[in-house]
Amino acid sequence: GAGVSQSPSNKVTEKGKDVELRCDPISGHTALYWYRQSLGQGLEFLIYFQGNSAPDKSGLPSDRFSAERTGGSVSTLTIQRTQQEDSAVYLCASSFVTGNTGELFFGEGSRLTVL
Amino acid sequence: AQSVTQLGSHVSVSEGALVLLRCNYSSSVPPYLFWYVQYPNQGLQLLLKYTTGATLVKGINGFEAEFKKSETSFHLTKPSAHMSDAAEYFCAITTGGTSYGKLTFGQGTILTVHP
């Protein structure tokens, strides 16, 4: 596709359920990033992939959060045993290179609401 | 550690008036600085960036920003506001190399443009 695609665009779940959020980056982009946007915390970095490996996962808030990337393309962010504080918009971004010239292209986000 | 402070969570201007959105940063290493814009229910779009070289950078939609090291500032300006500029604006900072895409964002400034 032309841009970064994220699904679902909206997800409502009950506390304690697991959720999966998907990101389909721009074709050929080697770097992929997950960010979280919430009212209380603003925009926060979660994790970064270079290819299929994640050199930096320092922003994941707890061990309930995990992410993987397969085939150097699609990434899935999984939140286990969701809590109300997980409610946020989860943004994915991709870039062509990881050096100093790569521009990040953001998707429209997945809005997660935990009841 | 790096940080960004955006002064003013809300800015209101009249159409045709000057737009000035303020951003101050803190960084122990030479920073790379960005301004992103977010329209409702959309992802982030890059307006402009400063990496090295010319300290006055021009971006899309008539916006520009000047990197002032002595003032640790990277304020965003536009000479004449348009109704379509109404959005939320984020200043962000990173370092180079493999951490380039790991952005630290300010809290955002909502710009309102009155007719």
PDB file of N, CA and C in Angstrom, chain A residues 14-84:
ATOM      1  N   GLU A  14     -12.563  -6.058  27.046  1.00  0.00           N
ATOM      2  CA  GLU A  14     -12.796  -6.092  28.485  1.00  0.00           C
ATOM      3  C   GLU A  14     -11.486  -6.301  29.217  1.00  0.00           C
ATOM      4  N   LYS A  15     -11.406  -5.728  30.373  1.00  0.00           N
ATOM      5  CA  LYS A  15     -10.225  -5.905  31.216  1.00  0.00           C
ATOM      6  C   LYS A  15      -9.918  -7.386  31.373  1.00  0.00           C
ATOM      7  N   GLY A  16      -8.625  -7.711  31.197  1.00  0.00           N
ATOM      8  CA  GLY A  16      -8.195  -9.091  31.347  1.00  0.00           C
ATOM      9  C   GLY A  16      -8.071  -9.860  30.046  1.00  0.00           C
ATOM     10  N   LYS A  17      -8.652  -9.336  28.974  1.00  0.00           N
ATOM     11  CA  LYS A  17      -8.552 -10.001  27.680  1.00  0.00           C
ATOM     12  C   LYS A  17      -7.221  -9.655  27.012  1.00  0.00           C
ATOM     13  N   ASP A  18      -6.825 -10.499  26.061  1.00  0.00           N
ATOM     14  CA  ASP A  18      -5.628 -10.232  25.264  1.00  0.00           C
ATOM     15  C   ASP A  18      -6.046  -9.551  23.958  1.00  0.00           C
ATOM     16  N   VAL A  19      -5.179  -8.657  23.474  1.00  0.00           N
ATOM     17  CA  VAL A  19      -5.441  -8.008  22.188  1.00  0.00           C
ATOM     18  C   VAL A  19      -4.194  -8.052  21.307  1.00  0.00           C
ATOM     19  N   GLU A  20      -4.438  -8.071  20.012  1.00  0.00           N
ATOM     20  CA  GLU A  20      -3.355  -8.005  19.036  1.00  0.00           C
ATOM     21  C   GLU A  20      -3.605  -6.837  18.100  1.00  0.00           C
ATOM     22  N   LEU A  21      -2.579  -6.046  17.907  1.00  0.00           N
ATOM     23  CA  LEU A  21      -2.639  -4.907  17.002  1.00  0.00           C
ATOM     24  C   LEU A  21      -1.617  -5.134  15.890  1.00  0.00           C
ATOM     25  N   ARG A  22      -2.059  -4.851  14.669  1.00  0.00           N
ATOM     26  CA  ARG A  22      -1.231  -5.177  13.517  1.00  0.00           C
ATOM     27  C   ARG A  22      -0.740  -3.928  12.808  1.00  0.00           C
ATOM     28  N   CYS A  23       0.470  -4.004  12.302  1.00  0.00           N
ATOM     29  CA  CYS A  23       1.052  -2.905  11.528  1.00  0.00           C
ATOM     30  C   CYS A  23       1.662  -3.461  10.251  1.00  0.00           C
ATOM     31  N   ASP A  24       1.269  -2.875   9.135  1.00  0.00           N
ATOM     32  CA  ASP A  24       1.808  -3.244   7.832  1.00  0.00           C
ATOM     33  C   ASP A  24       2.590  -2.041   7.322  1.00  0.00           C
ATOM     34  N   PRO A  25       3.912  -2.097   7.354  1.00  0.00           N
ATOM     35  CA  PRO A  25       4.699  -0.901   7.013  1.00  0.00           C
ATOM     36  C   PRO A  25       4.738  -0.665   5.511  1.00  0.00           C
ATOM     37  N   ILE A  26       5.316   0.449   5.143  1.00  0.00           N
ATOM     38  CA  ILE A  26       5.521   0.748   3.734  1.00  0.00           C
ATOM     39  C   ILE A  26       6.507  -0.271   3.163  1.00  0.00           C
ATOM     40  N   SER A  27       6.181  -0.776   2.007  1.00  0.00           N
ATOM     41  CA  SER A  27       7.007  -1.800   1.377  1.00  0.00           C
ATOM     42  C   SER A  27       8.453  -1.335   1.231  1.00  0.00           C
ATOM     43  N   GLY A  28       9.380  -2.185   1.691  1.00  0.00           N
ATOM     44  CA  GLY A  28      10.800  -1.868   1.574  1.00  0.00           C
ATOM     45  C   GLY A  28      11.376  -1.160   2.776  1.00  0.00           C
ATOM     46  N   HIS A  29      10.525  -0.699   3.689  1.00  0.00           N
ATOM     47  CA  HIS A  29      11.029  -0.034   4.890  1.00  0.00           C
ATOM     48  C   HIS A  29      11.581  -1.085   5.850  1.00  0.00           C
ATOM     49  N   THR A  30      12.829  -0.901   6.245  1.00  0.00           N
ATOM     50  CA  THR A  30      13.479  -1.901   7.084  1.00  0.00           C
ATOM     51  C   THR A  30      13.260  -1.656   8.574  1.00  0.00           C
ATOM     52  N   ALA A  31      13.015  -0.417   8.936  1.00  0.00           N
ATOM     53  CA  ALA A  31      12.833  -0.080  10.345  1.00  0.00           C
ATOM     54  C   ALA A  31      11.357   0.121  10.651  1.00  0.00           C
ATOM     55  N   LEU A  32      10.953  -0.345  11.819  1.00  0.00           N
ATOM     56  CA  LEU A  32       9.549  -0.229  12.232  1.00  0.00           C
ATOM     57  C   LEU A  32       9.510   0.133  13.707  1.00  0.00           C
ATOM     58  N   TYR A  33       8.608   1.042  14.059  1.00  0.00           N
ATOM     59  CA  TYR A  33       8.526   1.553  15.424  1.00  0.00           C
ATOM     60  C   TYR A  33       7.083   1.484  15.907  1.00  0.00           C
ATOM     61  N   TRP A  34       6.932   1.211  17.196  1.00  0.00           N
ATOM     62  CA  TRP A  34       5.633   1.324  17.849  1.00  0.00           C
ATOM     63  C   TRP A  34       5.709   2.443  18.886  1.00  0.00           C
ATOM     64  N   TYR A  35       4.683   3.276  18.867  1.00  0.00           N
ATOM     65  CA  TYR A  35       4.518   4.342  19.850  1.00  0.00           C
ATOM     66  C   TYR A  35       3.127   4.226  20.458  1.00  0.00           C
ATOM     67  N   ARG A  36       2.991   4.816  21.635  1.00  0.00           N
ATOM     68  CA  ARG A  36       1.684   4.857  22.291  1.00  0.00           C
ATOM     69  C   ARG A  36       1.342   6.309  22.582  1.00  0.00           C
ATOM     70  N   GLN A  37       0.085   6.666  22.327  1.00  0.00           N
ATOM     71  CA  GLN A  37      -0.369   8.030  22.566  1.00  0.00           C
ATOM     72  C   GLN A  37      -1.550   7.976  23.524  1.00  0.00           C
ATOM     73  N   SER A  38      -1.348   8.515  24.700  1.00  0.00           N
ATOM     74  CA  SER A  38      -2.419   8.520  25.697  1.00  0.00           C
ATOM     75  C   SER A  38      -2.548   9.897  26.300  1.00  0.00           C
ATOM     76  N   LEU A  39      -3.714  10.154  26.905  1.00  0.00           N
ATOM     77  CA  LEU A  39      -3.979  11.490  27.440  1.00  0.00           C
ATOM     78  C   LEU A  39      -3.007  11.837  28.553  1.00  0.00           C
ATOM     79  N   GLY A  40      -2.722  10.892  29.382  1.00  0.00           N
ATOM     80  CA  GLY A  40      -1.890  11.198  30.535  1.00  0.00           C
ATOM     81  C   GLY A  40      -0.406  11.256  30.248  1.00  0.00           C
ATOM     82  N   GLN A  41       0.040  10.454  29.281  1.00  0.00           N
ATOM     83  CA  GLN A  41       1.487  10.304  29.044  1.00  0.00           C
ATOM     84  C   GLN A  41       1.957  10.890  27.727  1.00  0.00           C
ATOM     85  N   GLY A  42       1.067  11.351  26.896  1.00  0.00           N
ATOM     86  CA  GLY A  42       1.490  11.879  25.606  1.00  0.00           C
ATOM     87  C   GLY A  42       1.965  10.767  24.691  1.00  0.00           C
ATOM     88  N   LEU A  43       2.918  11.085  23.836  1.00  0.00           N
ATOM     89  CA  LEU A  43       3.459  10.126  22.876  1.00  0.00           C
ATOM     90  C   LEU A  43       4.703   9.463  23.448  1.00  0.00           C
ATOM     91  N   GLU A  44       4.684   8.124  23.514  1.00  0.00           N
ATOM     92  CA  GLU A  44       5.805   7.393  24.105  1.00  0.00           C
ATOM     93  C   GLU A  44       6.299   6.327  23.141  1.00  0.00           C
ATOM     94  N   PHE A  45       7.613   6.213  23.046  1.00  0.00           N
ATOM     95  CA  PHE A  45       8.240   5.132  22.294  1.00  0.00           C
ATOM     96  C   PHE A  45       8.039   3.809  23.027  1.00  0.00           C
ATOM     97  N   LEU A  46       7.728   2.760  22.270  1.00  0.00           N
ATOM     98  CA  LEU A  46       7.579   1.436  22.872  1.00  0.00           C
ATOM     99  C   LEU A  46       8.718   0.508  22.449  1.00  0.00           C
ATOM    100  N   ILE A  47       8.866   0.300  21.123  1.00  0.00           N
ATOM    101  CA  ILE A  47       9.810  -0.685  20.635  1.00  0.00           C
ATOM    102  C   ILE A  47      10.190  -0.351  19.203  1.00  0.00           C
ATOM    103  N   TYR A  48      11.373  -0.816  18.802  1.00  0.00           N
ATOM    104  CA  TYR A  48      11.881  -0.554  17.466  1.00  0.00           C
ATOM    105  C   TYR A  48      12.418  -1.854  16.878  1.00  0.00           C
ATOM    106  N   PHE A  49      12.090  -2.104  15.625  1.00  0.00           N
ATOM    107  CA  PHE A  49      12.575  -3.271  14.887  1.00  0.00           C
ATOM    108  C   PHE A  49      13.487  -2.818  13.762  1.00  0.00           C
ATOM    109  N   GLN A  50      14.559  -3.564  13.595  1.00  0.00           N
ATOM    110  CA  GLN A  50      15.376  -3.454  12.398  1.00  0.00           C
ATOM    111  C   GLN A  50      15.305  -4.839  11.757  1.00  0.00           C
ATOM    112  N   GLY A  51      14.668  -4.933  10.630  1.00  0.00           N
ATOM    113  CA  GLY A  51      14.360  -6.262  10.109  1.00  0.00           C
ATOM    114  C   GLY A  51      13.419  -6.959  11.073  1.00  0.00           C
ATOM    115  N   ASN A  52      13.746  -8.188  11.417  1.00  0.00           N
ATOM    116  CA  ASN A  52      12.903  -8.960  12.339  1.00  0.00           C
ATOM    117  C   ASN A  52      13.375  -8.904  13.786  1.00  0.00           C
ATOM    118  N   SER A  53      14.490  -8.236  14.021  1.00  0.00           N
ATOM    119  CA  SER A  53      14.991  -8.186  15.388  1.00  0.00           C
ATOM    120  C   SER A  53      14.664  -6.841  16.028  1.00  0.00           C
ATOM    121  N   ALA A  54      14.598  -6.858  17.347  1.00  0.00           N
ATOM    122  CA  ALA A  54      14.205  -5.666  18.108  1.00  0.00           C
ATOM    123  C   ALA A  54      15.372  -5.220  18.988  1.00  0.00           C
ATOM    124  N   PRO A  55      16.229  -4.351  18.450  1.00  0.00           N
ATOM    125  CA  PRO A  55      17.387  -3.916  19.238  1.00  0.00           C
ATOM    126  C   PRO A  55      17.014  -3.065  20.443  1.00  0.00           C
ATOM    127  N   ASP A  56      15.837  -2.470  20.411  1.00  0.00           N
ATOM    128  CA  ASP A  56      15.460  -1.575  21.497  1.00  0.00           C
ATOM    129  C   ASP A  56      13.990  -1.794  21.820  1.00  0.00           C
ATOM    130  N   LYS A  57      13.755  -2.407  22.960  1.00  0.00           N
ATOM    131  CA  LYS A  57      12.379  -2.601  23.438  1.00  0.00           C
ATOM    132  C   LYS A  57      12.209  -1.946  24.801  1.00  0.00           C
ATOM    133  N   SER A  58      13.005  -0.922  25.028  1.00  0.00           N
ATOM    134  CA  SER A  58      13.067  -0.295  26.338  1.00  0.00           C
ATOM    135  C   SER A  58      11.781   0.418  26.741  1.00  0.00           C
ATOM    136  N   GLY A  59      10.932   0.735  25.774  1.00  0.00           N
ATOM    137  CA  GLY A  59       9.719   1.465  26.093  1.00  0.00           C
ATOM    138  C   GLY A  59       8.514   0.600  26.433  1.00  0.00           C
ATOM    139  N   LEU A  60       8.632  -0.683  26.296  1.00  0.00           N
ATOM    140  CA  LEU A  60       7.500  -1.556  26.638  1.00  0.00           C
ATOM    141  C   LEU A  60       7.211  -1.410  28.131  1.00  0.00           C
ATOM    142  N   PRO A  61       5.975  -1.079  28.493  1.00  0.00           N
ATOM    143  CA  PRO A  61       5.693  -0.719  29.892  1.00  0.00           C
ATOM    144  C   PRO A  61       5.708  -1.886  30.873  1.00  0.00           C
ATOM    145  N   SER A  62       5.454  -3.089  30.408  1.00  0.00           N
ATOM    146  CA  SER A  62       5.465  -4.234  31.315  1.00  0.00           C
ATOM    147  C   SER A  62       5.612  -5.504  30.495  1.00  0.00           C
ATOM    148  N   ASP A  63       5.763  -6.623  31.192  1.00  0.00           N
ATOM    149  CA  ASP A  63       5.925  -7.894  30.476  1.00  0.00           C
ATOM    150  C   ASP A  63       4.607  -8.375  29.865  1.00  0.00           C
ATOM    151  N   ARG A  64       3.532  -7.638  30.064  1.00  0.00           N
ATOM    152  CA  ARG A  64       2.283  -7.988  29.381  1.00  0.00           C
ATOM    153  C   ARG A  64       2.318  -7.557  27.911  1.00  0.00           C
ATOM    154  N   PHE A  65       3.282  -6.699  27.609  1.00  0.00           N
ATOM    155  CA  PHE A  65       3.419  -6.181  26.240  1.00  0.00           C
ATOM    156  C   PHE A  65       4.518  -6.949  25.508  1.00  0.00           C
ATOM    157  N   SER A  66       4.228  -7.356  24.286  1.00  0.00           N
ATOM    158  CA  SER A  66       5.237  -7.987  23.455  1.00  0.00           C
ATOM    159  C   SER A  66       4.968  -7.628  22.001  1.00  0.00           C
ATOM    160  N   ALA A  67       5.984  -7.756  21.181  1.00  0.00           N
ATOM    161  CA  ALA A  67       5.817  -7.460  19.767  1.00  0.00           C
ATOM    162  C   ALA A  67       6.731  -8.359  18.968  1.00  0.00           C
ATOM    163  N   GLU A  68       6.306  -8.655  17.765  1.00  0.00           N
ATOM    164  CA  GLU A  68       7.150  -9.410  16.858  1.00  0.00           C
ATOM    165  C   GLU A  68       6.965  -8.861  15.458  1.00  0.00           C
ATOM    166  N   ARG A  69       7.959  -9.198  14.650  1.00  0.00           N
ATOM    167  CA  ARG A  69       7.916  -8.800  13.249  1.00  0.00           C
ATOM    168  C   ARG A  69       8.400  -9.982  12.431  1.00  0.00           C
ATOM    169  N   THR A  70       7.661 -10.304  11.398  1.00  0.00           N
ATOM    170  CA  THR A  70       8.005 -11.454  10.580  1.00  0.00           C
ATOM    171  C   THR A  70       8.235 -11.041   9.136  1.00  0.00           C
ATOM    172  N   GLY A  71       9.198 -11.732   8.490  1.00  0.00           N
ATOM    173  CA  GLY A  71       9.474 -11.465   7.086  1.00  0.00           C
ATOM    174  C   GLY A  71       9.945 -10.057   6.823  1.00  0.00           C
ATOM    175  N   GLY A  72      10.423  -9.384   7.859  1.00  0.00           N
ATOM    176  CA  GLY A  72      10.864  -8.005   7.696  1.00  0.00           C
ATOM    177  C   GLY A  72       9.755  -7.077   7.288  1.00  0.00           C
ATOM    178  N   SER A  73       8.517  -7.486   7.569  1.00  0.00           N
ATOM    179  CA  SER A  73       7.395  -6.671   7.118  1.00  0.00           C
ATOM    180  C   SER A  73       6.402  -6.455   8.261  1.00  0.00           C
ATOM    181  N   VAL A  74       5.340  -7.235   8.277  1.00  0.00           N
ATOM    182  CA  VAL A  74       4.241  -7.011   9.223  1.00  0.00           C
ATOM    183  C   VAL A  74       4.708  -7.210  10.660  1.00  0.00           C
ATOM    184  N   SER A  75       4.195  -6.349  11.525  1.00  0.00           N
ATOM    185  CA  SER A  75       4.487  -6.459  12.953  1.00  0.00           C
ATOM    186  C   SER A  75       3.177  -6.561  13.720  1.00  0.00           C
ATOM    187  N   THR A  76       3.249  -7.310  14.818  1.00  0.00           N
ATOM    188  CA  THR A  76       2.094  -7.443  15.710  1.00  0.00           C
ATOM    189  C   THR A  76       2.500  -7.041  17.112  1.00  0.00           C
ATOM    190  N   LEU A  77       1.723  -6.168  17.711  1.00  0.00           N
ATOM    191  CA  LEU A  77       1.893  -5.786  19.110  1.00  0.00           C
ATOM    192  C   LEU A  77       0.809  -6.492  19.904  1.00  0.00           C
ATOM    193  N   THR A  78       1.214  -7.273  20.893  1.00  0.00           N
ATOM    194  CA  THR A  78       0.276  -8.040  21.702  1.00  0.00           C
ATOM    195  C   THR A  78       0.277  -7.519  23.122  1.00  0.00           C
ATOM    196  N   ILE A  79      -0.917  -7.309  23.631  1.00  0.00           N
ATOM    197  CA  ILE A  79      -1.069  -6.911  25.035  1.00  0.00           C
ATOM    198  C   ILE A  79      -1.876  -8.003  25.722  1.00  0.00           C
ATOM    199  N   GLN A  80      -1.279  -8.607  26.713  1.00  0.00           N
ATOM    200  CA  GLN A  80      -1.946  -9.679  27.451  1.00  0.00           C
ATOM    201  C   GLN A  80      -2.610  -9.113  28.704  1.00  0.00           C
ATOM    202  N   ARG A  81      -3.705  -9.733  29.079  1.00  0.00           N
ATOM    203  CA  ARG A  81      -4.405  -9.368  30.325  1.00  0.00           C
ATOM    204  C   ARG A  81      -4.550  -7.854  30.423  1.00  0.00           C
ATOM    205  N   THR A  82      -5.236  -7.299  29.447  1.00  0.00           N
ATOM    206  CA  THR A  82      -5.330  -5.836  29.348  1.00  0.00           C
ATOM    207  C   THR A  82      -5.875  -5.199  30.621  1.00  0.00           C
ATOM    208  N   GLN A  83      -5.368  -4.011  30.879  1.00  0.00           N
ATOM    209  CA  GLN A  83      -5.792  -3.195  32.008  1.00  0.00           C
ATOM    210  C   GLN A  83      -6.350  -1.873  31.470  1.00  0.00           C
ATOM    211  N   GLN A  84      -7.102  -1.179  32.299  1.00  0.00           N
ATOM    212  CA  GLN A  84      -7.700   0.065  31.849  1.00  0.00           C
ATOM    213  C   GLN A  84      -6.643   1.094  31.465  1.00  0.00           C
TER     214      GLN A  84
END
